[in-house]
Amino acid sequence: MPLQRSLLQCVCVDAECLQLARDMQDMRIRKKKRQTIRPLPGSLYLAKTSGVARLTLREAVGGWHPVQHTHKQLYGYGVHRHVSDISSESAEAFRFVCRHFFRREAFVEGRIQLADGGWLIPRNDGTAGKHEFHRALCDSPGVDPKLISEDWVFNHYRWVVWKRACMERAFPALMGSLCLTPEQVLLQLKYRYDLEVDNSKRSALRKIMERDDTAVKTLVLCVCGVVTKGHNPTRQSWSETKNKTPPESAAGSKAKSSLVGLIWLTDGWYTIKAQLDVPLTAMLHRGRLAIGGKVLVHGAELVGSQDACSPLEAPDSLMLKIGANGTRAARWYTRLGFYSNPSPFLLPLSSLYSNGGPVGCVDIVVLRSYPTQWMEKKSNGGFVFRAGRAEEREARRHGDAKHRAMEILFAKIQAQFEKEEDVCGKPRGRRRTLRGRDIETLLDGEELYGAVENDPVYLEGRLSEQQREALNSYRRCVGERRQAALQERFRQALESTQEGEGGSCHNRDVTAIWKLSVADSRAKPGSNAVYLLNIWRPSMDLQSLLKEGCRYRAYQLSTSEGKKRAGNTSIQLTATKKTQFQNLQASAGWLSERFQAREAVGFRVLLNRDLKPLCGEVDLVGYVISITDRQGHSPVVYLVDGWLDFVKVRCCSSLVQQGLEEVVKPLALVALSNLQLRAHPSSPIHSAIPGLYAGDLVSFSTNPKEPHLQEAAAQLRTLVQGQEHFFRTAEERLCNLVQGSVQCLPLPPWTPGWKADAKPDARTTMTPQQSVRSVGPFTPLNRVVHPPPTCSSGGDNKDPKSLKKKRGLDYLCRIPSPPPLCPLGTMTLPLPCVSKTFNTPRRAETHRILKTPLATAPQHVHLPLEDEWVEDEELVMIDTQALHDDIGIDT
């Protein structure tokens, strides 16, 4: 009983002392608010700004990395149990138990004196939290209570406690029970007051949220919490996550935000929410973006409220938007805030995501440069890409159509305008005859114009010179006003026509695009990863800067998902308005390992299965020996070189659509660039002819400007001119190679029509005895004929339309030829009708059909059965002239 009574008396005495100490502290704080407080730097601020060399955190821990420990291990190192449970959310509510850090003798008069002269007065239960530290900081020397609020102290108390607790947990052997102490917390609060209040230095997030700095700079932030993990994209394959974007939800931005994750980021002073993209959301679900980890962010975007605000008063909608292409993991010892180098950090191309946002900096080498294309945006939202020749033709066609439409529109507006003038004109009154004295009084131009309009014959002859000048001047003004009104009405009608969809006078929305194939200059030699770089509206300076075989550092690019091409990845890069290129010097040895200069490839080299050209593309020069399906959607062009080797080039679209019908024609010497190498065919019939694909980036030219193509073209011309009957031999050999096992009809006796000195680029006129007949599916050199589908080597086509055409061709082949014409006999005397003079008919009627008697068909012709009949429109599509030549009918 006496012991308990003494304890109660001690507790009552301590409570009275603590209450008295709190009252005295409140009195001092109120007194300081009425005074002018001069700044007094704290000991921690003086130590950090003294200029004396200090150990870094990494050096202080001996280069060790943070390691996770169990609660039992932490307790064994001297870390209090309550420290192990501190998180970023619970740090603000953390309370110190003073008896764990101070002896009872330290409670003199109910208060504890800490560093820098601050007095900490615990609560009656012997604990101290954020409220007690707020009073202690305001009571510290040099601190003006009017300049700080409770929210400011509570915010910094939270991050100081969490930081010191993390340091103890990460390095318990060195920092156990040494970091998170009341004295260290008050020192950190006083240091932040000295730095932010007295010296007006703000942290990175505060500058960004107050709109005094940009979020695009490189930042080092720490993940301190997770708001929502969003949709789990890890259920898909990782390749789909890297290359595909999430489907757009029809519910709006709120539904879209639920697909991605939201986290809290801090710079050690303040916090802000961050919106993740799909790849970062996947990392969050996989645990690669964990609480406590530091991230290096570049190119972030501050979204939400556009007004400047304090971090402690920020609205809920204010957040940072970060992308995976601008976010990387930072080392644990990197200082938070703005990075020492604000420029974007270098990224390997293999680490980019198609939906990962902007790319800060990449180091590339240009492998191939392609011809400029033009993209036209249609009124219905579609897009059309055209090459140079096709764009020139479309621009001329549209210009002519627009000019004609404008003429029609102007004529219509003019007629309507004149009609309105006639209707709205002043009605002519009764003609009044003016006397001579009345005429002399008319001096105003408007009066003269009205008088002359009533009686022009009588009055104009009686006007003086001065009156004529006034009348003519007024007439000119009336004509100018009328013309201006007509032009204004025409302009309004033209604008309304241009704004309307599908109008004949609309303007074309055409944008130039330049494409390049690039590779990562930091990749290992021999890497086949090729990326497509798109540059919209390229300037002349940029086109002269970017050259093949040069190394550049590109800043501020964007990524998207592109088409999969030979040797190319599915990610393509696009230059933006902020994109800049920096030319870097590269040694010849380094460049030879990563770049191959353009060269004209021989046709025989393409048969090598181990051939792996750069970007999967080749350049070559050859003569056009045959064109199949010339008017079709995907024609095939056969080329031949001087050694009678062939190449089959399949075009991506028709020759007319590409504007190449006058370039790609039989016997033309054509230079082709950027042809895609196709896989070697497995069929033994076609294995002798390699196949190439002419995509939308291929360049056709009969007069190439590239030196390697000019040299190859000159060598080919010289080689062909030295061979007699070169093109006849080439056509025969091509027929044998392509048709193979399909039996070809024998060629008729042929007289050499090609001479060695003839120009192979032009068509040669041949006599009927020298005419070359079409064999198989090939177009003869002296004419263009649509190939019959039955002569193709692929006879396994089971399409019903093809079977009908085949039956129709078989039926036509069974029709015999008409009887031969009798030769004209020699006559000694000409007939009188022959000697008459030929008179030109006065009127030619072309719409009448000549009625010529048809020859009777023999009785042995087999009539087709009912299921073998072929529709008339299919028979019309059959080229009977080609069939006539194939079956050897002599006409």
mmCIF file of N, CA and C in Angstrom, residues 116-153:
data_model
loop_
_atom_site.group_PDB
_atom_site.id
_atom_site.type_symbol
_atom_site.label_atom_id
_atom_site.label_comp_id
_atom_site.label_asym_id
_atom_site.label_seq_id
_atom_site.Cartn_x
_atom_site.Cartn_y
_atom_site.Cartn_z
ATOM 1 N N ASP A 116 19.335 22.030 -30.768
ATOM 2 C CA ASP A 116 18.937 23.339 -31.286
ATOM 3 C C ASP A 116 17.989 24.076 -30.356
ATOM 4 N N GLY A 117 17.958 23.682 -29.055
ATOM 5 C CA GLY A 117 17.202 24.428 -28.060
ATOM 6 C C GLY A 117 15.733 24.156 -28.046
ATOM 7 N N GLY A 118 15.268 23.118 -28.696
ATOM 8 C CA GLY A 118 13.847 22.809 -28.694
ATOM 9 C C GLY A 118 13.445 22.038 -27.456
ATOM 10 N N TRP A 119 12.223 22.293 -26.965
ATOM 11 C CA TRP A 119 11.691 21.631 -25.780
ATOM 12 C C TRP A 119 10.542 20.720 -26.198
ATOM 13 N N LEU A 120 10.725 19.425 -25.892
ATOM 14 C CA LEU A 120 9.701 18.428 -26.196
ATOM 15 C C LEU A 120 8.952 18.096 -24.922
ATOM 16 N N ILE A 121 7.666 18.318 -24.904
ATOM 17 C CA ILE A 121 6.837 18.048 -23.737
ATOM 18 C C ILE A 121 5.906 16.912 -24.104
ATOM 19 N N PRO A 122 6.111 15.713 -23.552
ATOM 20 C CA PRO A 122 5.277 14.565 -23.918
ATOM 21 C C PRO A 122 3.876 14.708 -23.346
ATOM 22 N N ARG A 123 3.049 13.782 -23.759
ATOM 23 C CA ARG A 123 1.698 13.720 -23.259
ATOM 24 C C ARG A 123 1.714 13.092 -21.872
ATOM 25 N N ASN A 124 0.613 13.064 -21.207
ATOM 26 C CA ASN A 124 0.578 12.521 -19.844
ATOM 27 C C ASN A 124 0.951 11.047 -19.793
ATOM 28 N N ASP A 125 0.715 10.318 -20.907
ATOM 29 C CA ASP A 125 1.080 8.901 -20.938
ATOM 30 C C ASP A 125 2.539 8.678 -21.278
ATOM 31 N N GLY A 126 3.324 9.744 -21.437
ATOM 32 C CA GLY A 126 4.753 9.622 -21.691
ATOM 33 C C GLY A 126 5.106 9.394 -23.138
ATOM 34 N N THR A 127 4.203 9.683 -24.060
ATOM 35 C CA THR A 127 4.486 9.534 -25.490
ATOM 36 C C THR A 127 4.449 10.903 -26.163
ATOM 37 N N ALA A 128 5.111 10.977 -27.320
ATOM 38 C CA ALA A 128 5.163 12.230 -28.095
ATOM 39 C C ALA A 128 4.928 11.901 -29.558
ATOM 40 N N GLY A 129 4.041 12.699 -30.195
ATOM 41 C CA GLY A 129 3.725 12.505 -31.600
ATOM 42 C C GLY A 129 3.829 13.801 -32.381
ATOM 43 N N LYS A 130 3.055 13.894 -33.468
ATOM 44 C CA LYS A 130 3.194 15.032 -34.362
ATOM 45 C C LYS A 130 2.789 16.343 -33.707
ATOM 46 N N HIS A 131 1.784 16.312 -32.812
ATOM 47 C CA HIS A 131 1.373 17.552 -32.164
ATOM 48 C C HIS A 131 2.463 18.058 -31.218
ATOM 49 N N GLU A 132 3.075 17.181 -30.492
ATOM 50 C CA GLU A 132 4.142 17.576 -29.571
ATOM 51 C C GLU A 132 5.363 18.089 -30.327
ATOM 52 N N PHE A 133 5.666 17.484 -31.478
ATOM 53 C CA PHE A 133 6.822 17.953 -32.242
ATOM 54 C C PHE A 133 6.509 19.281 -32.936
ATOM 55 N N HIS A 134 5.244 19.516 -33.274
ATOM 56 C CA HIS A 134 4.873 20.821 -33.824
ATOM 57 C C HIS A 134 5.095 21.929 -32.798
ATOM 58 N N ARG A 135 4.693 21.695 -31.528
ATOM 59 C CA ARG A 135 4.908 22.686 -30.483
ATOM 60 C C ARG A 135 6.393 22.847 -30.198
ATOM 61 N N ALA A 136 7.144 21.733 -30.249
ATOM 62 C CA ALA A 136 8.581 21.826 -29.979
ATOM 63 C C ALA A 136 9.296 22.619 -31.052
ATOM 64 N N LEU A 137 8.879 22.441 -32.322
ATOM 65 C CA LEU A 137 9.518 23.190 -33.408
ATOM 66 C C LEU A 137 9.182 24.674 -33.312
ATOM 67 N N CYS A 138 7.930 24.994 -32.994
ATOM 68 C CA CYS A 138 7.569 26.411 -32.868
ATOM 69 C C CYS A 138 8.284 27.067 -31.689
ATOM 70 N N ASP A 139 8.622 26.288 -30.669
ATOM 71 C CA ASP A 139 9.304 26.816 -29.491
ATOM 72 C C ASP A 139 10.816 26.886 -29.662
ATOM 73 N N SER A 140 11.328 26.326 -30.803
ATOM 74 C CA SER A 140 12.769 26.323 -31.029
ATOM 75 C C SER A 140 13.255 27.722 -31.366
ATOM 76 N N PRO A 141 14.489 28.080 -31.035
ATOM 77 C CA PRO A 141 15.031 29.405 -31.353
ATOM 78 C C PRO A 141 15.150 29.598 -32.868
ATOM 79 N N GLY A 142 14.779 30.774 -33.342
ATOM 80 C CA GLY A 142 14.883 31.097 -34.763
ATOM 81 C C GLY A 142 13.719 30.637 -35.593
ATOM 82 N N VAL A 143 12.691 30.042 -34.990
ATOM 83 C CA VAL A 143 11.528 29.554 -35.716
ATOM 84 C C VAL A 143 10.374 30.525 -35.492
ATOM 85 N N ASP A 144 9.785 31.034 -36.573
ATOM 86 C CA ASP A 144 8.641 31.933 -36.500
ATOM 87 C C ASP A 144 7.373 31.109 -36.641
ATOM 88 N N PRO A 145 6.556 30.999 -35.601
ATOM 89 C CA PRO A 145 5.349 30.158 -35.686
ATOM 90 C C PRO A 145 4.346 30.650 -36.715
ATOM 91 N N LYS A 146 4.424 31.952 -37.070
ATOM 92 C CA LYS A 146 3.450 32.476 -38.049
ATOM 93 C C LYS A 146 3.708 31.940 -39.449
ATOM 94 N N LEU A 147 4.902 31.420 -39.723
ATOM 95 C CA LEU A 147 5.272 31.008 -41.076
ATOM 96 C C LEU A 147 5.008 29.540 -41.357
ATOM 97 N N ILE A 148 4.642 28.778 -40.377
ATOM 98 C CA ILE A 148 4.391 27.348 -40.582
ATOM 99 C C ILE A 148 3.033 27.010 -39.989
ATOM 100 N N SER A 149 2.428 25.996 -40.544
ATOM 101 C CA SER A 149 1.132 25.521 -40.072
ATOM 102 C C SER A 149 1.263 24.101 -39.547
ATOM 103 N N GLU A 150 0.185 23.648 -38.933
ATOM 104 C CA GLU A 150 0.190 22.274 -38.433
ATOM 105 C C GLU A 150 0.310 21.273 -39.584
ATOM 106 N N ASP A 151 -0.396 21.530 -40.701
ATOM 107 C CA ASP A 151 -0.328 20.602 -41.830
ATOM 108 C C ASP A 151 1.088 20.506 -42.373
ATOM 109 N N TRP A 152 1.794 21.621 -42.410
ATOM 110 C CA TRP A 152 3.177 21.590 -42.899
ATOM 111 C C TRP A 152 4.044 20.724 -42.006
ATOM 112 N N VAL A 153 3.917 20.876 -40.690
ATOM 113 C CA VAL A 153 4.720 20.079 -39.755
ATOM 114 C C VAL A 153 4.309 18.618 -39.806
#
